[in-house]
Amino acid sequence: MIRFENVTKYYPTPRGRHYVLRDVSFHIPMGARMGIIGRNGAGKTTLLRLMGGVDTPNAGRIIREGHISWPLGLGAGLQPVMTGTENARFCCRIQGVPLKDIPAMVEGMREFSELGKFFDLPASTYSSGMKGRLKFAIAMAFDFDCYIIDELTSTGDASFRNKATSVFREKRARASFIKVTHSLKEVRDECNCSMVLEKGKLRYFDDVNEAADFYSRLIGGDDEDNDVRVPKRRSAGGQWAAPMVKGATPAGGIGGNAAVAGCHGNNNRFNGQTQAERKAQRQAERRAQRQAERRAQRQAERQALQQGRRAHQQTSVAPPPLVTSMGGPLRSSHRPAPMAPRPGKGQG
């Protein structure tokens, strides 16, 4: 269904390239119900954009087979100056729905979204919850072979979430899906396989319980959804260390062992630092970088100014010629001596 072959994706930053994926290869077959979990900023949404064809990799290739949806999420997907009705009709046209069937589909989206009169107002006037309702209603109106979902079912109030979960359950019974979520309970209840994204590498798990336990140890905390307590062991140095996890491998392989370096039990530490300490360190680094850039810019400006002054002082400028009131050049009062007449014919 979706195959990644040696895919690398990065974004340029002032401090160098930020890699989301590094030489990643994997295959998601038809019928998979994949749950992707990872930290905030790990690149989960970028991974979904690559899967859906919205973004392109810097290296490698991505092969897609079947009718795959666009990334269905809360971040994008609506044209803000268009009304809900116009956005719904636009999506129908893009998906190739016959013109005679569009009014019925749009009416179904209106009813499902529960937006009422706001369905005919511009999307820029919607709250985030209203946008999520409209996006979910549009997405569920089409039948895909695989749905790519970025936390779409987490929008709205309790009643809408229950309705969205029920509809999505019907869809996933006859289609595959790839879903990003922070809820380990959803991974356990809805998925049959999982991947954990961390520092540009993907780890694949056939067992979603192992994936949830691995991610819980990775972030240094407990699984709040199921109140799972992760057993800890002491390393040779006396610090808490993460136990070995079976089934966790880099992308492209299944089986084997992997350990999480730098995790110290449940004290919310990674590489010896708490999240607050890491955040403060990153802020201090950014401030120092900005200050260094401003100092370098001011120094370059001073050097350019000094060079200009020296060049001006060394350059000799000739005085302009004197002119008369009539505009002509000022002539000297000394008259040159008259030339002797040339001898005429017969002289000399």
CSV table of N, CA and C in Angstrom, one decimal, residues 42-138:
chain,number,residue,atom,x,y,z
A,42,ALA,N,8.5,15.7,16.9
A,42,ALA,CA,9.3,14.6,16.4
A,42,ALA,C,9.2,14.5,14.9
A,43,GLY,N,8.1,15.0,14.3
A,43,GLY,CA,7.9,14.9,12.8
A,43,GLY,C,6.8,14.0,12.4
A,44,LYS,N,5.8,13.7,13.3
A,44,LYS,CA,4.7,12.8,12.9
A,44,LYS,C,3.9,13.4,11.8
A,45,THR,N,3.5,14.7,11.9
A,45,THR,CA,2.7,15.3,10.9
A,45,THR,C,3.5,15.3,9.5
A,46,THR,N,4.7,15.6,9.6
A,46,THR,CA,5.5,15.6,8.3
A,46,THR,C,5.5,14.2,7.7
A,47,LEU,N,5.6,13.2,8.6
A,47,LEU,CA,5.6,11.8,8.1
A,47,LEU,C,4.2,11.5,7.4
A,48,LEU,N,3.1,12.0,8.0
A,48,LEU,CA,1.8,11.8,7.3
A,48,LEU,C,1.7,12.6,6.0
A,49,ARG,N,2.3,13.8,5.9
A,49,ARG,CA,2.3,14.5,4.7
A,49,ARG,C,3.1,13.8,3.6
A,50,LEU,N,4.2,13.2,4.0
A,50,LEU,CA,4.9,12.4,3.0
A,50,LEU,C,4.1,11.2,2.5
A,51,MET,N,3.4,10.5,3.5
A,51,MET,CA,2.6,9.4,3.1
A,51,MET,C,1.5,9.8,2.1
A,52,GLY,N,0.8,10.9,2.4
A,52,GLY,CA,-0.3,11.4,1.6
A,52,GLY,C,0.1,12.1,0.3
A,53,GLY,N,1.4,12.3,0.1
A,53,GLY,CA,1.8,12.9,-1.1
A,53,GLY,C,1.8,14.5,-1.1
A,54,VAL,N,1.5,15.0,0.1
A,54,VAL,CA,1.5,16.5,0.2
A,54,VAL,C,2.9,17.1,0.2
A,55,ASP,N,3.8,16.3,0.7
A,55,ASP,CA,5.2,16.8,0.8
A,55,ASP,C,6.1,15.8,0.1
A,56,THR,N,7.3,16.2,-0.3
A,56,THR,CA,8.2,15.3,-1.0
A,56,THR,C,9.5,15.1,-0.2
A,57,PRO,N,10.2,14.0,-0.3
A,57,PRO,CA,11.4,13.7,0.5
A,57,PRO,C,12.6,14.4,-0.2
A,58,ASN,N,13.6,14.6,0.6
A,58,ASN,CA,14.9,15.1,0.1
A,58,ASN,C,15.7,14.0,-0.6
A,59,ALA,N,15.5,12.8,-0.2
A,59,ALA,CA,16.2,11.7,-0.8
A,59,ALA,C,15.3,10.4,-0.7
A,60,GLY,N,15.5,9.4,-1.6
A,60,GLY,CA,14.7,8.2,-1.5
A,60,GLY,C,13.4,8.4,-2.3
A,61,ARG,N,12.6,7.4,-2.2
A,61,ARG,CA,11.3,7.5,-3.0
A,61,ARG,C,10.2,6.8,-2.1
A,62,ILE,N,8.9,7.2,-2.4
A,62,ILE,CA,7.8,6.7,-1.8
A,62,ILE,C,6.8,6.2,-2.8
A,63,ILE,N,6.4,4.9,-2.6
A,63,ILE,CA,5.5,4.3,-3.6
A,63,ILE,C,4.1,4.1,-2.9
A,64,ARG,N,3.1,4.5,-3.6
A,64,ARG,CA,1.7,4.4,-3.0
A,64,ARG,C,0.8,3.6,-4.0
A,65,GLU,N,0.0,2.8,-3.4
A,65,GLU,CA,-0.9,1.9,-4.2
A,65,GLU,C,-2.3,2.0,-3.6
A,66,GLY,N,-3.3,2.1,-4.4
A,66,GLY,CA,-4.7,2.2,-3.9
A,66,GLY,C,-5.1,3.7,-3.7
A,67,HIS,N,-6.4,3.8,-3.2
A,67,HIS,CA,-7.0,5.1,-3.1
A,67,HIS,C,-6.7,5.6,-1.6
A,68,ILE,N,-5.7,6.5,-1.5
A,68,ILE,CA,-5.2,6.9,-0.2
A,68,ILE,C,-5.7,8.4,0.0
A,69,SER,N,-6.2,8.6,1.2
A,69,SER,CA,-6.7,10.0,1.5
A,69,SER,C,-5.6,11.0,1.7
A,70,TRP,N,-6.0,12.2,1.6
A,70,TRP,CA,-5.1,13.3,2.0
A,70,TRP,C,-5.0,13.3,3.6
A,71,PRO,N,-3.9,13.9,4.1
A,71,PRO,CA,-3.8,13.9,5.6
A,71,PRO,C,-5.0,14.6,6.2
A,72,LEU,N,-5.8,13.9,7.0
A,72,LEU,CA,-7.0,14.5,7.6
A,72,LEU,C,-6.6,14.9,9.0
A,73,GLY,N,-6.5,16.2,9.2
A,73,GLY,CA,-6.1,16.7,10.5
A,73,GLY,C,-6.7,18.0,10.8
A,74,LEU,N,-6.3,18.5,12.0
A,74,LEU,CA,-6.8,19.8,12.5
A,74,LEU,C,-6.0,21.0,12.0
A,75,GLY,N,-4.8,20.7,11.5
A,75,GLY,CA,-3.9,21.8,11.2
A,75,GLY,C,-4.2,22.5,9.9
A,76,ALA,N,-4.8,21.9,8.9
A,76,ALA,CA,-5.0,22.5,7.5
A,76,ALA,C,-6.1,21.7,6.8
A,77,GLY,N,-6.4,22.2,5.6
A,77,GLY,CA,-7.4,21.5,4.8
A,77,GLY,C,-8.6,22.3,4.4
A,78,LEU,N,-8.7,23.5,5.0
A,78,LEU,CA,-9.9,24.4,4.7
A,78,LEU,C,-9.4,25.7,4.1
A,79,GLN,N,-10.1,26.2,3.1
A,79,GLN,CA,-9.8,27.6,2.6
A,79,GLN,C,-10.6,28.6,3.4
A,80,PRO,N,-9.9,29.4,4.2
A,80,PRO,CA,-10.6,30.3,5.1
A,80,PRO,C,-11.6,31.3,4.5
A,81,VAL,N,-11.4,31.7,3.3
A,81,VAL,CA,-12.3,32.7,2.7
A,81,VAL,C,-13.5,32.1,2.2
A,82,MET,N,-13.5,30.7,2.1
A,82,MET,CA,-14.7,30.0,1.5
A,82,MET,C,-15.6,29.6,2.7
A,83,THR,N,-16.9,29.5,2.4
A,83,THR,CA,-17.8,29.0,3.4
A,83,THR,C,-17.7,27.5,3.6
A,84,GLY,N,-18.3,27.0,4.6
A,84,GLY,CA,-18.3,25.5,4.8
A,84,GLY,C,-18.9,24.8,3.6
A,85,THR,N,-20.0,25.3,3.0
A,85,THR,CA,-20.6,24.8,1.8
A,85,THR,C,-19.7,24.8,0.6
A,86,GLU,N,-19.0,25.9,0.4
A,86,GLU,CA,-18.0,26.0,-0.7
A,86,GLU,C,-16.8,25.0,-0.5
A,87,ASN,N,-16.3,24.9,0.7
A,87,ASN,CA,-15.3,24.0,1.0
A,87,ASN,C,-15.7,22.5,0.7
A,88,ALA,N,-16.9,22.2,1.1
A,88,ALA,CA,-17.4,20.8,0.9
A,88,ALA,C,-17.6,20.6,-0.6
A,89,ARG,N,-18.1,21.5,-1.3
A,89,ARG,CA,-18.3,21.3,-2.8
A,89,ARG,C,-16.9,21.2,-3.5
A,90,PHE,N,-16.0,22.0,-3.0
A,90,PHE,CA,-14.6,22.0,-3.6
A,90,PHE,C,-14.0,20.6,-3.4
A,91,CYS,N,-14.1,20.0,-2.2
A,91,CYS,CA,-13.5,18.7,-2.0
A,91,CYS,C,-14.2,17.6,-2.8
A,92,CYS,N,-15.5,17.8,-3.0
A,92,CYS,CA,-16.3,16.8,-3.9
A,92,CYS,C,-15.8,16.9,-5.3
A,93,ARG,N,-15.5,18.1,-5.8
A,93,ARG,CA,-15.0,18.2,-7.2
A,93,ARG,C,-13.6,17.6,-7.3
A,94,ILE,N,-12.8,17.8,-6.3
A,94,ILE,CA,-11.4,17.3,-6.4
A,94,ILE,C,-11.5,15.8,-6.4
A,95,GLN,N,-12.4,15.2,-5.6
A,95,GLN,CA,-12.4,13.7,-5.6
A,95,GLN,C,-13.2,13.1,-6.7
A,96,GLY,N,-13.6,13.9,-7.7
A,96,GLY,CA,-14.3,13.4,-8.9
A,96,GLY,C,-15.7,13.0,-8.7
A,97,VAL,N,-16.4,13.5,-7.7
A,97,VAL,CA,-17.8,13.2,-7.5
A,97,VAL,C,-18.7,13.8,-8.6
A,98,PRO,N,-19.6,13.0,-9.2
A,98,PRO,CA,-20.4,13.6,-10.3
A,98,PRO,C,-21.2,14.8,-9.8
A,99,LEU,N,-21.5,15.7,-10.7
A,99,LEU,CA,-22.1,17.0,-10.3
A,99,LEU,C,-23.5,16.7,-9.7
A,100,LYS,N,-24.2,15.7,-10.2
A,100,LYS,CA,-25.6,15.4,-9.8
A,100,LYS,C,-25.6,14.9,-8.3
A,101,ASP,N,-24.4,14.3,-7.9
A,101,ASP,CA,-24.4,13.7,-6.5
A,101,ASP,C,-23.8,14.7,-5.5
A,102,ILE,N,-23.3,15.8,-5.9
A,102,ILE,CA,-22.7,16.7,-5.0
A,102,ILE,C,-23.7,17.3,-4.0
A,103,PRO,N,-24.9,17.8,-4.4
A,103,PRO,CA,-25.8,18.4,-3.4
A,103,PRO,C,-26.1,17.5,-2.3
A,104,ALA,N,-26.4,16.2,-2.6
A,104,ALA,CA,-26.7,15.3,-1.5
A,104,ALA,C,-25.5,15.0,-0.6
A,105,MET,N,-24.3,15.0,-1.1
A,105,MET,CA,-23.2,14.8,-0.2
A,105,MET,C,-22.9,16.0,0.6
A,106,VAL,N,-23.1,17.2,0.1
A,106,VAL,CA,-22.9,18.4,0.9
A,106,VAL,C,-23.9,18.5,2.0
A,107,GLU,N,-25.1,18.1,1.7
A,107,GLU,CA,-26.2,18.1,2.7
A,107,GLU,C,-25.9,17.1,3.8
A,108,GLY,N,-25.3,16.0,3.5
A,108,GLY,CA,-24.9,15.0,4.5
A,108,GLY,C,-23.8,15.5,5.4
A,109,MET,N,-22.8,16.3,4.8
A,109,MET,CA,-21.8,16.9,5.5
A,109,MET,C,-22.3,17.9,6.5
A,110,ARG,N,-23.3,18.7,6.0
A,110,ARG,CA,-23.9,19.8,6.8
A,110,ARG,C,-24.5,19.1,8.1
A,111,GLU,N,-25.3,18.1,7.9
A,111,GLU,CA,-26.0,17.4,9.0
A,111,GLU,C,-25.0,16.8,9.9
A,112,PHE,N,-24.0,16.1,9.4
A,112,PHE,CA,-23.0,15.4,10.3
A,112,PHE,C,-22.2,16.4,11.1
A,113,SER,N,-21.8,17.6,10.5
A,113,SER,CA,-20.9,18.5,11.2
A,113,SER,C,-21.7,19.2,12.4
A,114,GLU,N,-23.0,19.3,12.3
A,114,GLU,CA,-23.8,20.0,13.3
A,114,GLU,C,-23.4,21.5,13.5
A,115,LEU,N,-23.0,22.1,12.4
A,115,LEU,CA,-22.6,23.5,12.4
A,115,LEU,C,-23.8,24.5,12.2
A,116,GLY,N,-24.9,24.0,11.7
A,116,GLY,CA,-26.1,24.8,11.6
A,116,GLY,C,-25.9,26.0,10.6
A,117,LYS,N,-26.2,27.2,11.0
A,117,LYS,CA,-26.1,28.4,10.1
A,117,LYS,C,-24.6,28.7,9.8
A,118,PHE,N,-23.7,28.2,10.7
A,118,PHE,CA,-22.3,28.6,10.4
A,118,PHE,C,-21.8,27.8,9.2
A,119,PHE,N,-22.5,26.8,8.8
A,119,PHE,CA,-22.0,26.1,7.6
A,119,PHE,C,-22.0,27.0,6.4
A,120,ASP,N,-22.8,28.0,6.4
A,120,ASP,CA,-22.8,29.0,5.2
A,120,ASP,C,-22.0,30.2,5.5
A,121,LEU,N,-21.1,30.2,6.5
A,121,LEU,CA,-20.3,31.4,6.8
A,121,LEU,C,-18.8,31.0,6.5
A,122,PRO,N,-17.9,32.0,6.3
A,122,PRO,CA,-16.5,31.7,5.9
A,122,PRO,C,-15.9,30.9,7.0
A,123,ALA,N,-15.0,30.0,6.6
A,123,ALA,CA,-14.3,29.2,7.6
A,123,ALA,C,-13.4,30.0,8.5
A,124,SER,N,-13.0,31.2,8.1
A,124,SER,CA,-12.2,32.0,9.0
A,124,SER,C,-12.9,32.4,10.2
A,125,THR,N,-14.2,32.3,10.3
A,125,THR,CA,-15.0,32.7,11.5
A,125,THR,C,-15.2,31.5,12.4
A,126,TYR,N,-14.7,30.3,12.0
A,126,TYR,CA,-14.9,29.1,12.8
A,126,TYR,C,-13.9,29.1,14.0
A,127,SER,N,-14.3,28.5,15.0
A,127,SER,CA,-13.3,28.1,16.1
A,127,SER,C,-12.6,26.8,15.7
A,128,SER,N,-11.6,26.4,16.4
A,128,SER,CA,-10.8,25.2,16.1
A,128,SER,C,-11.7,24.0,16.2
A,129,GLY,N,-12.6,24.0,17.1
A,129,GLY,CA,-13.5,22.8,17.2
A,129,GLY,C,-14.5,22.7,16.0
A,130,MET,N,-15.0,23.9,15.6
A,130,MET,CA,-15.9,23.9,14.4
A,130,MET,C,-15.1,23.5,13.2
A,131,LYS,N,-13.9,23.9,13.0
A,131,LYS,CA,-13.1,23.5,11.9
A,131,LYS,C,-12.9,22.0,11.9
A,132,GLY,N,-12.6,21.5,13.1
A,132,GLY,CA,-12.4,20.0,13.2
A,132,GLY,C,-13.6,19.2,12.8
A,133,ARG,N,-14.8,19.7,13.2
A,133,ARG,CA,-16.1,19.1,12.9
A,133,ARG,C,-16.3,19.0,11.3
A,134,LEU,N,-16.0,20.2,10.7
A,134,LEU,CA,-16.2,20.3,9.3
A,134,LEU,C,-15.2,19.3,8.5
A,135,LYS,N,-14.0,19.3,8.9
A,135,LYS,CA,-13.0,18.5,8.3
A,135,LYS,C,-13.3,17.0,8.5
A,136,PHE,N,-13.8,16.6,9.6
A,136,PHE,CA,-14.1,15.2,9.8
A,136,PHE,C,-15.4,14.9,9.0
A,137,ALA,N,-16.3,15.8,9.0
A,137,ALA,CA,-17.5,15.5,8.2
A,137,ALA,C,-17.2,15.3,6.7
A,138,ILE,N,-16.3,16.2,6.2
A,138,ILE,CA,-15.9,16.0,4.8
A,138,ILE,C,-15.1,14.7,4.5
